[in-house]
PDB file of C-alpha atoms in Angstrom:
ATOM      1  CA  UNK A   1      13.507 -55.233 -32.872  1.00 87.00           C
ATOM      2  CA  UNK A   2      15.079 -51.750 -32.651  1.00 94.00           C
ATOM      3  CA  UNK A   3      18.756 -51.304 -33.446  1.00 96.00           C
ATOM      4  CA  UNK A   4      19.322 -49.825 -29.972  1.00 97.00           C
ATOM      5  CA  UNK A   5      18.519 -53.238 -28.449  1.00 98.00           C
ATOM      6  CA  UNK A   6      21.158 -54.968 -30.552  1.00 98.00           C
ATOM      7  CA  UNK A   7      23.696 -52.289 -29.686  1.00 98.00           C
ATOM      8  CA  UNK A   8      22.901 -52.649 -25.975  1.00 98.00           C
ATOM      9  CA  UNK A   9      23.373 -56.415 -26.329  1.00 98.00           C
ATOM     10  CA  UNK A  10      26.812 -55.843 -27.886  1.00 98.00           C
ATOM     11  CA  UNK A  11      27.786 -53.560 -24.986  1.00 98.00           C
ATOM     12  CA  UNK A  12      26.449 -56.101 -22.491  1.00 98.00           C
ATOM     13  CA  UNK A  13      28.521 -58.866 -24.029  1.00 98.00           C
ATOM     14  CA  UNK A  14      31.653 -56.694 -24.114  1.00 98.00           C
ATOM     15  CA  UNK A  15      31.119 -55.598 -20.508  1.00 98.00           C
ATOM     16  CA  UNK A  16      30.775 -59.219 -19.380  1.00 98.00           C
ATOM     17  CA  UNK A  17      33.877 -60.274 -21.323  1.00 98.00           C
ATOM     18  CA  UNK A  18      35.974 -57.443 -19.879  1.00 98.00           C
ATOM     19  CA  UNK A  19      34.732 -58.179 -16.359  1.00 98.00           C
ATOM     20  CA  UNK A  20      35.570 -61.864 -16.813  1.00 98.00           C
ATOM     21  CA  UNK A  21      39.024 -61.022 -18.185  1.00 98.00           C
ATOM     22  CA  UNK A  22      39.786 -58.774 -15.210  1.00 98.00           C
ATOM     23  CA  UNK A  23      38.543 -61.567 -12.941  1.00 98.00           C
ATOM     24  CA  UNK A  24      40.856 -63.986 -14.729  1.00 98.00           C
ATOM     25  CA  UNK A  25      43.745 -61.610 -14.176  1.00 98.00           C
ATOM     26  CA  UNK A  26      42.870 -61.489 -10.473  1.00 97.00           C
ATOM     27  CA  UNK A  27      42.791 -65.287 -10.312  1.00 97.00           C
ATOM     28  CA  UNK A  28      46.107 -65.506 -12.155  1.00 98.00           C
ATOM     29  CA  UNK A  29      47.701 -63.121  -9.655  1.00 97.00           C
ATOM     30  CA  UNK A  30      46.237 -65.144  -6.772  1.00 97.00           C
ATOM     31  CA  UNK A  31      47.905 -68.284  -8.109  1.00 97.00           C
ATOM     32  CA  UNK A  32      51.157 -66.544  -9.012  1.00 97.00           C
ATOM     33  CA  UNK A  33      51.567 -65.222  -5.472  1.00 97.00           C
ATOM     34  CA  UNK A  34      50.184 -68.383  -3.822  1.00 97.00           C
ATOM     35  CA  UNK A  35      47.362 -66.650  -1.985  1.00 97.00           C
ATOM     36  CA  UNK A  36      44.920 -69.259  -0.731  1.00 95.00           C
ATOM     37  CA  UNK A  37      41.200 -68.537  -0.939  1.00 92.00           C
ATOM     38  CA  UNK A  38      39.320 -67.031   0.794  1.00 94.00           C
ATOM     39  CA  UNK A  39      42.124 -64.578   1.633  1.00 95.00           C
ATOM     40  CA  UNK A  40      41.945 -61.305  -0.265  1.00 93.00           C
ATOM     41  CA  UNK A  41      45.149 -59.822   1.094  1.00 95.00           C
ATOM     42  CA  UNK A  42      48.738 -60.672   0.414  1.00 94.00           C
ATOM     43  CA  UNK A  43      51.041 -59.492  -2.330  1.00 96.00           C
ATOM     44  CA  UNK A  44      50.267 -55.915  -3.457  1.00 95.00           C
ATOM     45  CA  UNK A  45      50.026 -56.985  -7.111  1.00 95.00           C
ATOM     46  CA  UNK A  46      47.294 -59.459  -6.219  1.00 96.00           C
ATOM     47  CA  UNK A  47      45.472 -56.922  -4.053  1.00 96.00           C
ATOM     48  CA  UNK A  48      45.452 -54.395  -6.921  1.00 96.00           C
ATOM     49  CA  UNK A  49      44.125 -57.024  -9.351  1.00 96.00           C
ATOM     50  CA  UNK A  50      41.476 -58.108  -6.852  1.00 97.00           C
ATOM     51  CA  UNK A  51      40.332 -54.519  -6.212  1.00 96.00           C
ATOM     52  CA  UNK A  52      40.235 -53.749  -9.939  1.00 96.00           C
ATOM     53  CA  UNK A  53      37.964 -56.756 -10.453  1.00 97.00           C
ATOM     54  CA  UNK A  54      35.773 -56.014  -7.427  1.00 97.00           C
ATOM     55  CA  UNK A  55      35.353 -52.381  -8.451  1.00 97.00           C
ATOM     56  CA  UNK A  56      34.473 -53.415 -12.008  1.00 98.00           C
ATOM     57  CA  UNK A  57      31.813 -55.836 -10.742  1.00 98.00           C
ATOM     58  CA  UNK A  58      30.419 -53.112  -8.469  1.00 97.00           C
ATOM     59  CA  UNK A  59      30.195 -50.752 -11.455  1.00 97.00           C
ATOM     60  CA  UNK A  60      28.747 -53.425 -13.741  1.00 98.00           C
ATOM     61  CA  UNK A  61      25.748 -53.714 -11.421  1.00 98.00           C
ATOM     62  CA  UNK A  62      25.011 -50.037 -12.104  1.00 98.00           C
ATOM     63  CA  UNK A  63      25.961 -49.890 -15.769  1.00 98.00           C
ATOM     64  CA  UNK A  64      23.881 -52.771 -17.141  1.00 98.00           C
ATOM     65  CA  UNK A  65      20.439 -51.645 -15.928  1.00 98.00           C
ATOM     66  CA  UNK A  66      21.188 -48.043 -16.901  1.00 98.00           C
ATOM     67  CA  UNK A  67      22.349 -49.135 -20.357  1.00 98.00           C
ATOM     68  CA  UNK A  68      19.169 -51.102 -20.968  1.00 98.00           C
ATOM     69  CA  UNK A  69      16.834 -48.443 -19.565  1.00 98.00           C
ATOM     70  CA  UNK A  70      18.514 -45.804 -21.735  1.00 98.00           C
ATOM     71  CA  UNK A  71      18.437 -48.099 -24.786  1.00 98.00           C
ATOM     72  CA  UNK A  72      14.774 -49.033 -24.400  1.00 98.00           C
ATOM     73  CA  UNK A  73      13.319 -45.667 -23.365  1.00 98.00           C
ATOM     74  CA  UNK A  74      15.737 -43.175 -24.963  1.00 98.00           C
ATOM     75  CA  UNK A  75      16.846 -45.305 -27.908  1.00 97.00           C
ATOM     76  CA  UNK A  76      19.281 -44.424 -30.634  1.00 97.00           C
ATOM     77  CA  UNK A  77      23.024 -44.941 -30.599  1.00 98.00           C
ATOM     78  CA  UNK A  78      24.052 -42.656 -27.740  1.00 98.00           C
ATOM     79  CA  UNK A  79      23.486 -45.321 -25.039  1.00 98.00           C
ATOM     80  CA  UNK A  80      25.669 -47.692 -27.077  1.00 98.00           C
ATOM     81  CA  UNK A  81      28.544 -45.205 -27.230  1.00 98.00           C
ATOM     82  CA  UNK A  82      28.288 -44.502 -23.503  1.00 98.00           C
ATOM     83  CA  UNK A  83      28.250 -48.241 -22.805  1.00 98.00           C
ATOM     84  CA  UNK A  84      31.311 -48.691 -25.007  1.00 98.00           C
ATOM     85  CA  UNK A  85      33.017 -45.812 -23.172  1.00 98.00           C
ATOM     86  CA  UNK A  86      32.319 -47.641 -19.907  1.00 98.00           C
ATOM     87  CA  UNK A  87      33.846 -50.868 -21.257  1.00 98.00           C
ATOM     88  CA  UNK A  88      36.978 -49.051 -22.444  1.00 98.00           C
ATOM     89  CA  UNK A  89      37.198 -47.085 -19.197  1.00 98.00           C
ATOM     90  CA  UNK A  90      37.286 -50.298 -17.164  1.00 98.00           C
ATOM     91  CA  UNK A  91      40.194 -51.552 -19.261  1.00 98.00           C
ATOM     92  CA  UNK A  92      42.037 -48.262 -18.678  1.00 98.00           C
ATOM     93  CA  UNK A  93      41.126 -48.503 -14.982  1.00 97.00           C
ATOM     94  CA  UNK A  94      42.471 -52.046 -14.598  1.00 97.00           C
ATOM     95  CA  UNK A  95      45.705 -51.249 -16.444  1.00 97.00           C
ATOM     96  CA  UNK A  96      46.187 -48.124 -14.331  1.00 96.00           C
ATOM     97  CA  UNK A  97      45.438 -49.980 -11.102  1.00 95.00           C
ATOM     98  CA  UNK A  98      47.968 -52.682 -12.016  1.00 94.00           C
ATOM     99  CA  UNK A  99      50.792 -50.156 -11.844  1.00 93.00           C
ATOM    100  CA  UNK A 100      52.720 -49.652  -8.627  1.00 89.00           C
ATOM    101  CA  UNK A 101      51.187 -46.178  -8.407  1.00 89.00           C
ATOM    102  CA  UNK A 102      47.476 -46.903  -7.969  1.00 76.00           C
ATOM    103  CA  UNK A 103      46.720 -43.205  -8.621  1.00 90.00           C
ATOM    104  CA  UNK A 104      47.046 -44.146 -12.298  1.00 95.00           C
ATOM    105  CA  UNK A 105      43.585 -45.704 -12.035  1.00 94.00           C
ATOM    106  CA  UNK A 106      42.039 -42.210 -11.878  1.00 97.00           C
ATOM    107  CA  UNK A 107      41.618 -41.642 -15.652  1.00 97.00           C
ATOM    108  CA  UNK A 108      39.740 -44.920 -16.068  1.00 97.00           C
ATOM    109  CA  UNK A 109      37.628 -44.189 -13.010  1.00 97.00           C
ATOM    110  CA  UNK A 110      36.776 -40.725 -14.280  1.00 98.00           C
ATOM    111  CA  UNK A 111      35.726 -42.036 -17.684  1.00 98.00           C
ATOM    112  CA  UNK A 112      33.536 -44.720 -16.122  1.00 98.00           C
ATOM    113  CA  UNK A 113      31.791 -42.140 -13.913  1.00 98.00           C
ATOM    114  CA  UNK A 114      31.233 -39.961 -16.978  1.00 98.00           C
ATOM    115  CA  UNK A 115      29.693 -42.914 -18.848  1.00 98.00           C
ATOM    116  CA  UNK A 116      27.447 -43.773 -15.882  1.00 98.00           C
ATOM    117  CA  UNK A 117      26.300 -40.170 -15.487  1.00 98.00           C
ATOM    118  CA  UNK A 118      25.475 -40.050 -19.194  1.00 98.00           C
ATOM    119  CA  UNK A 119      23.470 -43.262 -18.949  1.00 98.00           C
ATOM    120  CA  UNK A 120      21.624 -41.933 -15.913  1.00 98.00           C
ATOM    121  CA  UNK A 121      20.762 -38.743 -17.788  1.00 98.00           C
ATOM    122  CA  UNK A 122      19.518 -40.639 -20.849  1.00 98.00           C
ATOM    123  CA  UNK A 123      17.509 -42.995 -18.644  1.00 98.00           C
ATOM    124  CA  UNK A 124      15.799 -40.114 -16.868  1.00 98.00           C
ATOM    125  CA  UNK A 125      15.118 -38.249 -20.112  1.00 98.00           C
ATOM    126  CA  UNK A 126      13.828 -41.419 -21.743  1.00 98.00           C
ATOM    127  CA  UNK A 127      11.496 -42.173 -18.869  1.00 98.00           C
ATOM    128  CA  UNK A 128      10.063 -38.664 -18.650  1.00 95.00           C
TER     129      UNK A 128
END
């Protein structure tokens, strides 16, 4: 099995762990501020945690297929590094979003878009 597959599996695992951790943080904030499900509004700290998790899940749906397409058809280590950049960007995004100034989420968002654009480019090149 090619090394790129193992590297993509590592990124996949890390992405799932980070997404779960951000989800756990959202659940913790829900309990801390006594927000009963299914409500998704309430204390601003909970709303920021919830949005950070929702946005990460929305991005995960794009990142995982692109990572695997790039890894299978382009190969090498570049898809791995872009996948790792995405994982780190979501951590930066969640930390920035947790602040009272949600504009601090912009650096993490920008890095995640950069990682996704790179994976799209590698996927297209690999498929052509």
